[in-house]
PDB file of C-alpha atoms in Angstrom:
ATOM      1  CA  MET F  14      52.007 -14.820 -86.733  1.00 44.00           C
ATOM      2  CA  ALA F  15      52.935 -17.604 -84.321  1.00 44.00           C
ATOM      3  CA  ARG F  16      50.277 -19.039 -82.062  1.00 40.00           C
ATOM      4  CA  PRO F  17      50.856 -18.044 -78.399  1.00 42.00           C
ATOM      5  CA  ARG F  18      52.092 -20.817 -76.153  1.00 51.00           C
ATOM      6  CA  THR F  19      49.482 -21.571 -73.517  1.00 66.00           C
ATOM      7  CA  HIS F  20      51.302 -24.427 -71.793  1.00 72.00           C
ATOM      8  CA  ASP F  21      54.218 -22.514 -70.349  1.00 80.00           C
ATOM      9  CA  GLU F  22      56.660 -23.052 -67.489  1.00 88.00           C
ATOM     10  CA  SER F  23      54.298 -21.388 -65.021  1.00 92.00           C
ATOM     11  CA  LEU F  24      51.578 -23.927 -65.807  1.00 94.00           C
ATOM     12  CA  ARG F  25      54.094 -26.765 -65.623  1.00 95.00           C
ATOM     13  CA  THR F  26      55.141 -25.600 -62.152  1.00 95.00           C
ATOM     14  CA  ARG F  27      51.505 -25.328 -60.995  1.00 95.00           C
ATOM     15  CA  LEU F  28      50.813 -28.868 -62.198  1.00 96.00           C
ATOM     16  CA  LEU F  29      53.898 -30.192 -60.412  1.00 97.00           C
ATOM     17  CA  GLU F  30      52.850 -28.418 -57.208  1.00 96.00           C
ATOM     18  CA  GLU F  31      49.286 -29.734 -57.367  1.00 96.00           C
ATOM     19  CA  ALA F  32      50.411 -33.266 -58.214  1.00 96.00           C
ATOM     20  CA  SER F  33      52.972 -33.235 -55.395  1.00 95.00           C
ATOM     21  CA  HIS F  34      50.295 -32.355 -52.840  1.00 94.00           C
ATOM     22  CA  VAL F  35      48.030 -35.165 -54.021  1.00 94.00           C
ATOM     23  CA  ILE F  36      50.795 -37.774 -54.117  1.00 91.00           C
ATOM     24  CA  ALA F  37      52.150 -36.767 -50.714  1.00 90.00           C
ATOM     25  CA  SER F  38      48.726 -37.104 -49.105  1.00 90.00           C
ATOM     26  CA  SER F  39      47.133 -39.952 -51.101  1.00 88.00           C
ATOM     27  CA  GLY F  40      49.993 -41.769 -52.804  1.00 85.00           C
ATOM     28  CA  ALA F  41      50.466 -42.148 -56.541  1.00 86.00           C
ATOM     29  CA  GLN F  42      47.298 -44.235 -56.758  1.00 87.00           C
ATOM     30  CA  GLY F  43      45.316 -41.186 -55.600  1.00 89.00           C
ATOM     31  CA  LEU F  44      46.508 -39.029 -58.494  1.00 92.00           C
ATOM     32  CA  SER F  45      43.860 -38.222 -61.085  1.00 94.00           C
ATOM     33  CA  LEU F  46      44.898 -36.151 -64.090  1.00 95.00           C
ATOM     34  CA  ARG F  47      41.457 -34.566 -64.194  1.00 96.00           C
ATOM     35  CA  GLY F  48      41.724 -33.613 -60.504  1.00 95.00           C
ATOM     36  CA  VAL F  49      45.230 -32.183 -60.849  1.00 96.00           C
ATOM     37  CA  ALA F  50      44.277 -30.276 -63.996  1.00 95.00           C
ATOM     38  CA  GLY F  51      41.201 -28.856 -62.252  1.00 95.00           C
ATOM     39  CA  SER F  52      43.225 -27.769 -59.221  1.00 94.00           C
ATOM     40  CA  ALA F  53      45.737 -26.062 -61.520  1.00 93.00           C
ATOM     41  CA  GLN F  54      42.884 -24.431 -63.453  1.00 92.00           C
ATOM     42  CA  THR F  55      43.733 -26.084 -66.743  1.00 93.00           C
ATOM     43  CA  THR F  56      42.739 -29.115 -68.788  1.00 93.00           C
ATOM     44  CA  THR F  57      43.967 -32.679 -68.999  1.00 94.00           C
ATOM     45  CA  ALA F  58      45.145 -31.805 -72.509  1.00 93.00           C
ATOM     46  CA  ALA F  59      47.673 -29.452 -70.919  1.00 94.00           C
ATOM     47  CA  VAL F  60      48.922 -32.267 -68.670  1.00 94.00           C
ATOM     48  CA  TYR F  61      49.376 -34.541 -71.680  1.00 95.00           C
ATOM     49  CA  SER F  62      51.013 -31.755 -73.666  1.00 93.00           C
ATOM     50  CA  LEU F  63      53.509 -30.913 -70.911  1.00 95.00           C
ATOM     51  CA  PHE F  64      54.170 -34.380 -69.460  1.00 94.00           C
ATOM     52  CA  GLY F  65      52.844 -37.025 -71.831  1.00 92.00           C
ATOM     53  CA  GLY F  66      50.702 -38.811 -69.250  1.00 92.00           C
ATOM     54  CA  ARG F  67      50.125 -39.759 -65.627  1.00 92.00           C
ATOM     55  CA  ASP F  68      53.283 -41.798 -65.006  1.00 88.00           C
ATOM     56  CA  ALA F  69      55.438 -39.157 -66.674  1.00 90.00           C
ATOM     57  CA  LEU F  70      53.840 -36.481 -64.474  1.00 93.00           C
ATOM     58  CA  ILE F  71      54.576 -38.525 -61.349  1.00 90.00           C
ATOM     59  CA  GLN F  72      58.181 -39.072 -62.456  1.00 87.00           C
ATOM     60  CA  ALA F  73      58.492 -35.325 -63.145  1.00 91.00           C
ATOM     61  CA  VAL F  74      57.294 -34.630 -59.582  1.00 92.00           C
ATOM     62  CA  VAL F  75      60.030 -36.913 -58.189  1.00 87.00           C
ATOM     63  CA  GLU F  76      62.654 -35.203 -60.356  1.00 87.00           C
ATOM     64  CA  GLU F  77      61.395 -31.746 -59.370  1.00 92.00           C
ATOM     65  CA  GLY F  78      61.705 -32.614 -55.696  1.00 91.00           C
ATOM     66  CA  PHE F  79      65.317 -33.709 -56.114  1.00 88.00           C
ATOM     67  CA  ARG F  80      66.061 -30.663 -58.299  1.00 90.00           C
ATOM     68  CA  ARG F  81      64.721 -28.292 -55.643  1.00 93.00           C
ATOM     69  CA  PHE F  82      66.576 -30.181 -52.928  1.00 93.00           C
ATOM     70  CA  GLY F  83      69.791 -29.998 -54.941  1.00 91.00           C
ATOM     71  CA  ASP F  84      69.322 -26.257 -55.422  1.00 93.00           C
ATOM     72  CA  ALA F  85      68.824 -25.790 -51.657  1.00 94.00           C
ATOM     73  CA  LEU F  86      72.045 -27.657 -50.912  1.00 93.00           C
ATOM     74  CA  ALA F  87      73.956 -25.843 -53.661  1.00 92.00           C
ATOM     75  CA  ASP F  88      73.026 -22.516 -52.052  1.00 94.00           C
ATOM     76  CA  VAL F  89      75.071 -23.419 -48.954  1.00 95.00           C
ATOM     77  CA  ALA F  90      78.315 -21.442 -49.083  1.00 92.00           C
ATOM     78  CA  HIS F  91      81.721 -23.070 -48.781  1.00 92.00           C
ATOM     79  CA  THR F  92      83.803 -21.335 -46.132  1.00 95.00           C
ATOM     80  CA  ALA F  93      87.137 -21.958 -44.483  1.00 95.00           C
ATOM     81  CA  ASP F  94      85.332 -23.896 -41.728  1.00 95.00           C
ATOM     82  CA  PRO F  95      84.314 -27.368 -43.023  1.00 94.00           C
ATOM     83  CA  GLY F  96      82.474 -28.182 -39.785  1.00 92.00           C
ATOM     84  CA  ALA F  97      80.322 -25.070 -40.068  1.00 93.00           C
ATOM     85  CA  ASP F  98      79.666 -25.868 -43.731  1.00 94.00           C
ATOM     86  CA  LEU F  99      78.514 -29.361 -42.799  1.00 94.00           C
ATOM     87  CA  LEU F 100      76.166 -27.951 -40.163  1.00 95.00           C
ATOM     88  CA  ALA F 101      74.847 -25.438 -42.716  1.00 96.00           C
ATOM     89  CA  LEU F 102      74.040 -28.335 -45.079  1.00 95.00           C
ATOM     90  CA  GLY F 103      72.092 -29.978 -42.261  1.00 95.00           C
ATOM     91  CA  VAL F 104      70.150 -26.778 -41.671  1.00 97.00           C
ATOM     92  CA  ALA F 105      69.458 -26.443 -45.413  1.00 97.00           C
ATOM     93  CA  TYR F 106      68.161 -30.030 -45.393  1.00 96.00           C
ATOM     94  CA  ARG F 107      65.629 -29.176 -42.687  1.00 97.00           C
ATOM     95  CA  GLU F 108      64.631 -25.872 -44.280  1.00 97.00           C
ATOM     96  CA  PHE F 109      63.971 -27.572 -47.611  1.00 97.00           C
ATOM     97  CA  ALA F 110      61.857 -30.291 -45.994  1.00 96.00           C
ATOM     98  CA  LEU F 111      59.779 -27.783 -44.043  1.00 97.00           C
ATOM     99  CA  ALA F 112      59.325 -25.462 -47.028  1.00 96.00           C
ATOM    100  CA  ASP F 113      58.377 -28.262 -49.453  1.00 94.00           C
ATOM    101  CA  PRO F 114      57.098 -31.122 -47.258  1.00 95.00           C
ATOM    102  CA  HIS F 115      55.024 -32.589 -50.083  1.00 93.00           C
ATOM    103  CA  PHE F 116      58.090 -32.925 -52.333  1.00 93.00           C
ATOM    104  CA  TYR F 117      60.175 -34.208 -49.403  1.00 92.00           C
ATOM    105  CA  ARG F 118      57.641 -36.943 -48.656  1.00 90.00           C
ATOM    106  CA  ILE F 119      57.539 -37.976 -52.305  1.00 87.00           C
ATOM    107  CA  MET F 120      61.322 -38.096 -52.541  1.00 85.00           C
ATOM    108  CA  PHE F 121      61.616 -40.466 -49.594  1.00 81.00           C
ATOM    109  CA  ASP F 122      58.288 -42.001 -48.634  1.00 75.00           C
ATOM    110  CA  ALA F 123      55.215 -41.657 -50.815  1.00 56.00           C
ATOM    111  CA  LEU F 124      56.045 -43.757 -53.875  1.00 62.00           C
ATOM    112  CA  ASP F 125      56.642 -47.394 -54.612  1.00 61.00           C
ATOM    113  CA  GLU F 126      59.571 -48.761 -56.603  1.00 60.00           C
ATOM    114  CA  THR F 127      57.808 -48.108 -59.934  1.00 61.00           C
ATOM    115  CA  PHE F 128      59.251 -44.605 -60.066  1.00 61.00           C
ATOM    116  CA  ASP F 129      62.944 -43.784 -60.332  1.00 60.00           C
ATOM    117  CA  ARG F 130      64.797 -42.088 -57.530  1.00 59.00           C
ATOM    118  CA  PRO F 131      68.534 -41.505 -57.642  1.00 57.00           C
ATOM    119  CA  ALA F 132      70.485 -44.283 -55.946  1.00 54.00           C
ATOM    120  CA  THR F 133      71.824 -42.939 -52.652  1.00 54.00           C
ATOM    121  CA  PRO F 134      75.614 -43.321 -53.059  1.00 48.00           C
ATOM    122  CA  VAL F 135      75.593 -41.690 -56.504  1.00 56.00           C
ATOM    123  CA  SER F 136      72.774 -39.146 -56.251  1.00 80.00           C
ATOM    124  CA  PRO F 137      73.996 -35.578 -56.760  1.00 84.00           C
ATOM    125  CA  THR F 138      72.485 -34.503 -53.442  1.00 87.00           C
ATOM    126  CA  PHE F 139      74.244 -37.281 -51.524  1.00 87.00           C
ATOM    127  CA  LEU F 140      77.524 -36.460 -53.272  1.00 89.00           C
ATOM    128  CA  VAL F 141      77.273 -32.900 -51.904  1.00 91.00           C
ATOM    129  CA  LEU F 142      76.957 -34.284 -48.381  1.00 92.00           C
ATOM    130  CA  ARG F 143      79.758 -36.804 -48.904  1.00 91.00           C
ATOM    131  CA  ALA F 144      82.081 -34.064 -50.171  1.00 92.00           C
ATOM    132  CA  ALA F 145      81.289 -31.882 -47.137  1.00 93.00           C
ATOM    133  CA  VAL F 146      81.969 -34.788 -44.790  1.00 92.00           C
ATOM    134  CA  ALA F 147      85.256 -35.539 -46.569  1.00 93.00           C
ATOM    135  CA  ARG F 148      86.299 -31.891 -46.100  1.00 93.00           C
ATOM    136  CA  ALA F 149      85.392 -32.061 -42.414  1.00 91.00           C
ATOM    137  CA  LEU F 150      87.349 -35.288 -41.987  1.00 89.00           C
ATOM    138  CA  GLY F 151      90.267 -34.113 -44.113  1.00 89.00           C
ATOM    139  CA  VAL F 152      90.094 -37.262 -46.242  1.00 88.00           C
ATOM    140  CA  PRO F 153      89.605 -37.869 -49.981  1.00 83.00           C
ATOM    141  CA  ASP F 154      86.010 -37.702 -51.212  1.00 81.00           C
ATOM    142  CA  ASP F 155      85.607 -41.367 -52.039  1.00 76.00           C
ATOM    143  CA  ARG F 156      83.389 -44.251 -51.069  1.00 74.00           C
ATOM    144  CA  GLY F 157      85.307 -45.047 -47.880  1.00 82.00           C
ATOM    145  CA  SER F 158      85.041 -43.367 -44.516  1.00 84.00           C
ATOM    146  CA  ALA F 159      83.466 -40.206 -45.949  1.00 89.00           C
ATOM    147  CA  GLU F 160      80.570 -42.193 -47.380  1.00 89.00           C
ATOM    148  CA  GLN F 161      79.907 -44.084 -44.147  1.00 90.00           C
ATOM    149  CA  ALA F 162      79.978 -40.897 -42.097  1.00 91.00           C
ATOM    150  CA  ALA F 163      77.721 -39.158 -44.640  1.00 91.00           C
ATOM    151  CA  LEU F 164      75.186 -41.988 -44.381  1.00 90.00           C
ATOM    152  CA  ARG F 165      75.153 -41.655 -40.584  1.00 92.00           C
ATOM    153  CA  ILE F 166      74.610 -37.899 -40.750  1.00 93.00           C
ATOM    154  CA  TRP F 167      71.929 -38.257 -43.415  1.00 92.00           C
ATOM    155  CA  ALA F 168      70.110 -40.863 -41.305  1.00 93.00           C
ATOM    156  CA  LEU F 169      70.176 -38.538 -38.298  1.00 95.00           C
ATOM    157  CA  ALA F 170      68.990 -35.467 -40.240  1.00 95.00           C
ATOM    158  CA  HIS F 171      66.337 -37.452 -42.108  1.00 94.00           C
ATOM    159  CA  GLY F 172      65.051 -39.036 -38.916  1.00 95.00           C
ATOM    160  CA  LEU F 173      64.812 -35.723 -37.086  1.00 96.00           C
ATOM    161  CA  VAL F 174      63.095 -33.999 -40.021  1.00 97.00           C
ATOM    162  CA  SER F 175      60.670 -36.888 -40.517  1.00 95.00           C
ATOM    163  CA  LEU F 176      59.735 -36.792 -36.840  1.00 96.00           C
ATOM    164  CA  GLU F 177      59.207 -33.036 -37.060  1.00 97.00           C
ATOM    165  CA  LEU F 178      57.063 -33.281 -40.183  1.00 95.00           C
ATOM    166  CA  ASN F 179      54.890 -35.825 -38.411  1.00 94.00           C
ATOM    167  CA  GLY F 180      54.402 -33.508 -35.424  1.00 95.00           C
ATOM    168  CA  LEU F 181      56.485 -35.600 -33.041  1.00 96.00           C
ATOM    169  CA  ILE F 182      59.040 -32.968 -32.009  1.00 95.00           C
ATOM    170  CA  PRO F 183      57.669 -30.678 -29.257  1.00 95.00           C
ATOM    171  CA  GLY F 184      57.901 -26.908 -29.124  1.00 96.00           C
ATOM    172  CA  ASP F 185      57.413 -24.034 -31.497  1.00 96.00           C
ATOM    173  CA  ASP F 186      59.448 -23.653 -34.681  1.00 96.00           C
ATOM    174  CA  ALA F 187      62.300 -21.828 -32.926  1.00 97.00           C
ATOM    175  CA  ALA F 188      62.574 -24.548 -30.263  1.00 97.00           C
ATOM    176  CA  ARG F 189      62.451 -27.330 -32.861  1.00 97.00           C
ATOM    177  CA  ARG F 190      65.120 -25.603 -34.967  1.00 97.00           C
ATOM    178  CA  HIS F 191      67.331 -25.134 -31.918  1.00 97.00           C
ATOM    179  CA  ALA F 192      66.931 -28.795 -30.911  1.00 95.00           C
ATOM    180  CA  TYR F 193      67.732 -29.901 -34.470  1.00 96.00           C
ATOM    181  CA  VAL F 194      70.875 -27.773 -34.715  1.00 95.00           C
ATOM    182  CA  GLU F 195      72.087 -28.821 -31.258  1.00 94.00           C
ATOM    183  CA  THR F 196      71.520 -32.491 -32.096  1.00 95.00           C
ATOM    184  CA  LEU F 197      73.556 -32.130 -35.278  1.00 93.00           C
ATOM    185  CA  ARG F 198      76.292 -30.291 -33.363  1.00 92.00           C
ATOM    186  CA  SER F 199      76.427 -33.000 -30.718  1.00 90.00           C
ATOM    187  CA  ALA F 200      76.743 -35.648 -33.419  1.00 82.00           C
ATOM    188  CA  ARG F 201      80.234 -34.581 -34.523  1.00 72.00           C
ATOM    189  CA  GLY F 202      81.446 -37.987 -33.404  1.00 65.00           C
ATOM    190  CA  MET F 203      79.323 -39.461 -36.203  1.00 62.00           C
ATOM    191  CA  VAL F 204      81.666 -37.822 -38.674  1.00 63.00           C
ATOM    192  CA  SER F 205      84.873 -39.131 -37.201  1.00 55.00           C
ATOM    193  CA  GLY F 206      83.499 -42.353 -35.724  1.00 48.00           C
TER     194      GLY F 206
END
């Protein structure tokens, strides 16, 4: 009879969640395998079994953040209205960041250059945005005008979300969402400019 597997996907997810909270609040230097294992109600042996070590766990957290972000963007439907689709991507960006702020911070802020993040112009998540911008502009999805417009939109969305996560956007959630959407709507010139 085969021995039951005790280090399953559920435990892996718990460890990623716990590690992401620690890294987002204390940086990678604040991550202790013993602390993460304790928070996930397991042992350091499980961490080593599932990830191989501390640096591999941190890298897995980065990859998990981008995987979740990619899934959130992939859930945005493609319609006959490219402008509405682009706005929907912007809304999905904000919703992801607010739902998983610890992963969002790790993806963009909380780590040094020791850990790999996808390079912006070729990351799968950026390519989704660039393709949506190209559709809205009616141009080929290449590294030309679509990429420059996508970078401008990303900078705007990222800046607004970062300000919101740091408590610098006034109002309740509905007011902040409305302000975010209206700012993205008013930035249509960023796409064509």
